[in-house]
mmCIF file of C-alpha atoms in Angstrom:
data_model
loop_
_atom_site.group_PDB
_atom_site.id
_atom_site.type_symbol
_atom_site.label_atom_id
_atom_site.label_comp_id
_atom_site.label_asym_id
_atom_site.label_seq_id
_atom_site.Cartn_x
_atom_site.Cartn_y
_atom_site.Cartn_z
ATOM 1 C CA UNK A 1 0.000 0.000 0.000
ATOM 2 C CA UNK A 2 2.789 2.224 0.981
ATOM 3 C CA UNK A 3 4.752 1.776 -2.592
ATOM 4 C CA UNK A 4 0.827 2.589 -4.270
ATOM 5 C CA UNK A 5 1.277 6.151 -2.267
ATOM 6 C CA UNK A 6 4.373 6.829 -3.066
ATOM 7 C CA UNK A 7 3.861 5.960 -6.837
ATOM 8 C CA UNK A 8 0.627 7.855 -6.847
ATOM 9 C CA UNK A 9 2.441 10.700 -5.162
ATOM 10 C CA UNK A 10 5.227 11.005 -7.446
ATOM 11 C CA UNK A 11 2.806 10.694 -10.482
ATOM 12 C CA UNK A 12 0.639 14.075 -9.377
ATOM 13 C CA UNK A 13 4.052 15.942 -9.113
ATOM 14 C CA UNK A 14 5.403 14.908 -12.078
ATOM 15 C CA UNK A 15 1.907 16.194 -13.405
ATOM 16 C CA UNK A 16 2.117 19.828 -12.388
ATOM 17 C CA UNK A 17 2.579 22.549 -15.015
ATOM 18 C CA UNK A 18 5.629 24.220 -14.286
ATOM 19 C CA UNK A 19 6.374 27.925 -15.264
ATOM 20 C CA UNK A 20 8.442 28.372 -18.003
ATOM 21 C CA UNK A 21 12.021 29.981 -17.429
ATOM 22 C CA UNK A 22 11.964 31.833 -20.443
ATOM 23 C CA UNK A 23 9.289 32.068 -23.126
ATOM 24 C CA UNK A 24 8.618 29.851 -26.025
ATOM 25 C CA UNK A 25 9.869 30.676 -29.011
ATOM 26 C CA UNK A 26 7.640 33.755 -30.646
ATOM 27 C CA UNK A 27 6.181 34.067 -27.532
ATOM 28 C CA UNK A 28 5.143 37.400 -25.775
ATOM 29 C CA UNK A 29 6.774 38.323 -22.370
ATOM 30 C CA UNK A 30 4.149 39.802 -19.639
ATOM 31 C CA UNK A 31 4.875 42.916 -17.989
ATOM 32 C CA UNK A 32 6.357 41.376 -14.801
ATOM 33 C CA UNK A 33 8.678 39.780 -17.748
ATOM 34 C CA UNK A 34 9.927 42.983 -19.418
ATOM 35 C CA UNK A 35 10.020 45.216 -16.146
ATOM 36 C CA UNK A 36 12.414 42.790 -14.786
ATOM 37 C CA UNK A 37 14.467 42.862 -18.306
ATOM 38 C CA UNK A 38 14.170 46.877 -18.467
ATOM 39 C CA UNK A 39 15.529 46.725 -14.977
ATOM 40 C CA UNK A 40 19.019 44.451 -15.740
ATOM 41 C CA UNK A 41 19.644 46.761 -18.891
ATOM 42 C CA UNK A 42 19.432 50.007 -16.915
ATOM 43 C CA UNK A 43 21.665 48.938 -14.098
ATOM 44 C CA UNK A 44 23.763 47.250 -16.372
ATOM 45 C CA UNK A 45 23.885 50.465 -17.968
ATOM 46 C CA UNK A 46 24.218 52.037 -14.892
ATOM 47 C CA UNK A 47 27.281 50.229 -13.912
ATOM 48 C CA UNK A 48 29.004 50.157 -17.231
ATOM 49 C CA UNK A 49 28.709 54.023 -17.299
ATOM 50 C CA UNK A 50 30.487 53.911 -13.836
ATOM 51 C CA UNK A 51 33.526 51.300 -14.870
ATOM 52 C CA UNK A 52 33.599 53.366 -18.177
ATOM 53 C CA UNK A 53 33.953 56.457 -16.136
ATOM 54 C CA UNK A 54 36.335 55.065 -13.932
ATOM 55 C CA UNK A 55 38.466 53.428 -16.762
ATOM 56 C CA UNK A 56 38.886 56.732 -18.700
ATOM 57 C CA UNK A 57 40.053 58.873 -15.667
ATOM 58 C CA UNK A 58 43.159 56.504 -15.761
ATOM 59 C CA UNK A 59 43.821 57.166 -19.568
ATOM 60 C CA UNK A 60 46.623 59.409 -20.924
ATOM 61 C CA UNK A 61 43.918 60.969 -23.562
ATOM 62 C CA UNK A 62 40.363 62.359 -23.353
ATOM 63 C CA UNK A 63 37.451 61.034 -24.073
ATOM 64 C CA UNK A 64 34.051 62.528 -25.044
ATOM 65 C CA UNK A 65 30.858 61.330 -24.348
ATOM 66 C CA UNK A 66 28.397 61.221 -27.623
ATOM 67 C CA UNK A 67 24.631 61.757 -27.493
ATOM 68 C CA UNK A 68 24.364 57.987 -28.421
ATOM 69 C CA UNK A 69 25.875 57.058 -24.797
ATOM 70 C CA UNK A 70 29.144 56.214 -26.629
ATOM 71 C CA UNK A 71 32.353 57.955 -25.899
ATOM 72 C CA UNK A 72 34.907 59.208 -28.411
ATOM 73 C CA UNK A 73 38.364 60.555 -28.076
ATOM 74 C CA UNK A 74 37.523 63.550 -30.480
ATOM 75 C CA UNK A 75 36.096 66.634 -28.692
ATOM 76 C CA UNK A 76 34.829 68.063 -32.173
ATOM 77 C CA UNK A 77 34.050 65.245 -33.600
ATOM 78 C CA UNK A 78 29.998 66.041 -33.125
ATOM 79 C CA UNK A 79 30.918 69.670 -34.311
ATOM 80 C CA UNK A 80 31.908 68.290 -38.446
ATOM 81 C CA UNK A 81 29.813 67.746 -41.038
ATOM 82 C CA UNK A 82 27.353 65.332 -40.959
ATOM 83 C CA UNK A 83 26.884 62.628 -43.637
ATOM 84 C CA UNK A 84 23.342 61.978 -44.983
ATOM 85 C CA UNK A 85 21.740 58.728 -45.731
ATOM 86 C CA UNK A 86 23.204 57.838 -49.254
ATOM 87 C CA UNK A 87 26.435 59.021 -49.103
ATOM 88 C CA UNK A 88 28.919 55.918 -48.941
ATOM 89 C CA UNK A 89 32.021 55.544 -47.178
ATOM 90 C CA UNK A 90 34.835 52.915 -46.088
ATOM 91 C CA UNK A 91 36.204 52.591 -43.256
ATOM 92 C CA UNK A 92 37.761 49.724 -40.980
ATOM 93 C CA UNK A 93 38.394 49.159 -37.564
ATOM 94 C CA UNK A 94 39.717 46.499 -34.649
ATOM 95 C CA UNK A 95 37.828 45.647 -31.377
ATOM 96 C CA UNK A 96 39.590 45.613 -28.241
ATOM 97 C CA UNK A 97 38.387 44.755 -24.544
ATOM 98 C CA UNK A 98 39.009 47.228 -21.679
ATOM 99 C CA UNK A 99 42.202 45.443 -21.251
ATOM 100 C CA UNK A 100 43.360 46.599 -24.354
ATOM 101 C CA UNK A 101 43.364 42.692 -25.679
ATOM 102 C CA UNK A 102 42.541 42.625 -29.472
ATOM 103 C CA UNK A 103 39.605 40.514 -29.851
ATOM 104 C CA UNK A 104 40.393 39.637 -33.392
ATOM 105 C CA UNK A 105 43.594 40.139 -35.392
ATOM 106 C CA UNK A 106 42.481 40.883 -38.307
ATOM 107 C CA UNK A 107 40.162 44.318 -38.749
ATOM 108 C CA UNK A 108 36.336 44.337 -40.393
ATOM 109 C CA UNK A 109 36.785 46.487 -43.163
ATOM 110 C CA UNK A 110 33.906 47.627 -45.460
ATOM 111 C CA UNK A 111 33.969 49.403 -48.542
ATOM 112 C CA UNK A 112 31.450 51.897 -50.173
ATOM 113 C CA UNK A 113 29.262 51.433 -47.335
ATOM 114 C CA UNK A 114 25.465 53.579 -47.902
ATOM 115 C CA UNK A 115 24.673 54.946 -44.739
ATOM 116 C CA UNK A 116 20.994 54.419 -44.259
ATOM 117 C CA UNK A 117 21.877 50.994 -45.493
ATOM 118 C CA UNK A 118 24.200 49.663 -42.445
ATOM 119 C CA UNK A 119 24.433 46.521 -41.093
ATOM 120 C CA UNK A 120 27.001 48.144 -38.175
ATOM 121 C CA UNK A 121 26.648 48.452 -34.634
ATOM 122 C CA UNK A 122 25.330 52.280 -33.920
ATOM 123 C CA UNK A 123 27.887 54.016 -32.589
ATOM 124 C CA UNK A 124 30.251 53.056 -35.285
ATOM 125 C CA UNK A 125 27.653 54.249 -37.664
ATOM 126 C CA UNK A 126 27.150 57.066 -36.121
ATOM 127 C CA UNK A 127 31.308 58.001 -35.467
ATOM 128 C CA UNK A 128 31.366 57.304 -39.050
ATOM 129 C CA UNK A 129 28.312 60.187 -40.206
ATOM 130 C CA UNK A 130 31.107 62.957 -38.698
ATOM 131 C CA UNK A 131 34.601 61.478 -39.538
ATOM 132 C CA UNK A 132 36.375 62.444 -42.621
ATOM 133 C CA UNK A 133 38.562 60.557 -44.820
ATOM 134 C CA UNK A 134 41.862 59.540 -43.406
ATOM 135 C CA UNK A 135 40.491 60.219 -40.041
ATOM 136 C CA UNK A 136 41.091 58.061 -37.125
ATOM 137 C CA UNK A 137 39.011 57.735 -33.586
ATOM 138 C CA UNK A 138 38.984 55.305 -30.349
ATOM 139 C CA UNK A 139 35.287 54.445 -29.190
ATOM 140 C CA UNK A 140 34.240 53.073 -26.277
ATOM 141 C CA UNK A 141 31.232 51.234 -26.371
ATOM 142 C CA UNK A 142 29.066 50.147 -23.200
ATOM 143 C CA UNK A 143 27.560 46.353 -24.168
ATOM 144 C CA UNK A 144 23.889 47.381 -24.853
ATOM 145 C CA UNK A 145 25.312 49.154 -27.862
ATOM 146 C CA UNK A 146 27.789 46.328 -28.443
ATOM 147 C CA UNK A 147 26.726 42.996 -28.799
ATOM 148 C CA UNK A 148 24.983 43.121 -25.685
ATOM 149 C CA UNK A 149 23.450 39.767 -23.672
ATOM 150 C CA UNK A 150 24.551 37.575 -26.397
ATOM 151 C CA UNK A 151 27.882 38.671 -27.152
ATOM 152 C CA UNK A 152 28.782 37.041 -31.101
ATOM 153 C CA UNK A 153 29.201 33.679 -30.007
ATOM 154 C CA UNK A 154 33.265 33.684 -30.743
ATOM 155 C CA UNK A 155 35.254 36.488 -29.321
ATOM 156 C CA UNK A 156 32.704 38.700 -27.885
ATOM 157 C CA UNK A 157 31.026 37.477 -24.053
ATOM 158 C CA UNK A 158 28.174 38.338 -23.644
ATOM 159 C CA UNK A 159 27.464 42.041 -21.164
ATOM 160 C CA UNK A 160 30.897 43.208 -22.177
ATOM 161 C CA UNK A 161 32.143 46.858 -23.486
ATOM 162 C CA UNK A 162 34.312 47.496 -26.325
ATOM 163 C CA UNK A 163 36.936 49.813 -27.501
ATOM 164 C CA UNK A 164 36.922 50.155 -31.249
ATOM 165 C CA UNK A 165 39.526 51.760 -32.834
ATOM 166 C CA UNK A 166 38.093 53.036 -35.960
ATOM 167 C CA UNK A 167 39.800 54.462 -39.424
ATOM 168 C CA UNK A 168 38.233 56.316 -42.356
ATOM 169 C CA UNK A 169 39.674 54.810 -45.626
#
């Protein structure tokens, strides 16, 4: 009778509907759901900003911060021209972490790019609207405008800043 109980037992636990830890695939999150994501990207934000802060106090050179939440070593770089969606451009740069530890040896490089058509992250897009040819800048990127939670899977961890140094050809 006992092993009946205990089979009987185990059988209605096994048969409760357990919350999902994430939801299914084209699924909608409820509100608890994104509150509680809206909340991780703003600290994370948060903090980033801090250790950004902190990081660039220790630097020989200056850095700027961008409208984009982005910083720049280029105090008039928002001051130049601006380029308008169709205008092309090349340009290439490396990615480093806040170690200075190039993330890939060899730089991305694109050529006759169409702004308005970019497949970039933001800030370089937008460092790239106000740089000239020849010109050369250092970004530093908190993760949300990186690759943020997912990182891309090689180099890249998820959460985690970047500097880009970033060329005009």
């Amino acid at each position: 009778m006992k092993k009946l109980i205990v089979f009987y037992s185990l059988l209605m636990i096994g048969c409760v509907e357990h919350a999902p830890t994430h939801p299914p695939v084209g699924g909608i999150l409820s509100e608890k759901d994104l509150d509680i994501s809206k909340n991780r990207s703003k600290n994370l934000n948060i903090l980033e900003r801090g250790q950004i802060e902190d990081w660039i106090k220790n630097q020989n050179e200056d850095f700027y911060p961008m409208k984009m939440n982005y910083w720049v070593n280029d105090a008039n770089l928002q001051n130049q021209n601006r380029k308008s969606n169709g205008d092309s451009i090349s340009y290439l740069y490396y990615i480093y972490d806040f170690d200075w530890v190039k993330l890939y040896e060899t730089p991305i490089e694109n050529k006759n790019v169409v702004f308005g058509h970019f497949q970039e992250l933001k800030p370089i897009e937008d460092a790239l609207r106000y740089m000239g040819k020849d010109q050369e800048v250092t970004l530093l990127i908190p993760s949300a405008l990186g690759y943020g939670t997912y990182g891309d899977n090689d180099q890249i961890s998820n959460d985690m800043p970047l500097i880009i140094k970033l060329k005009v050809l």
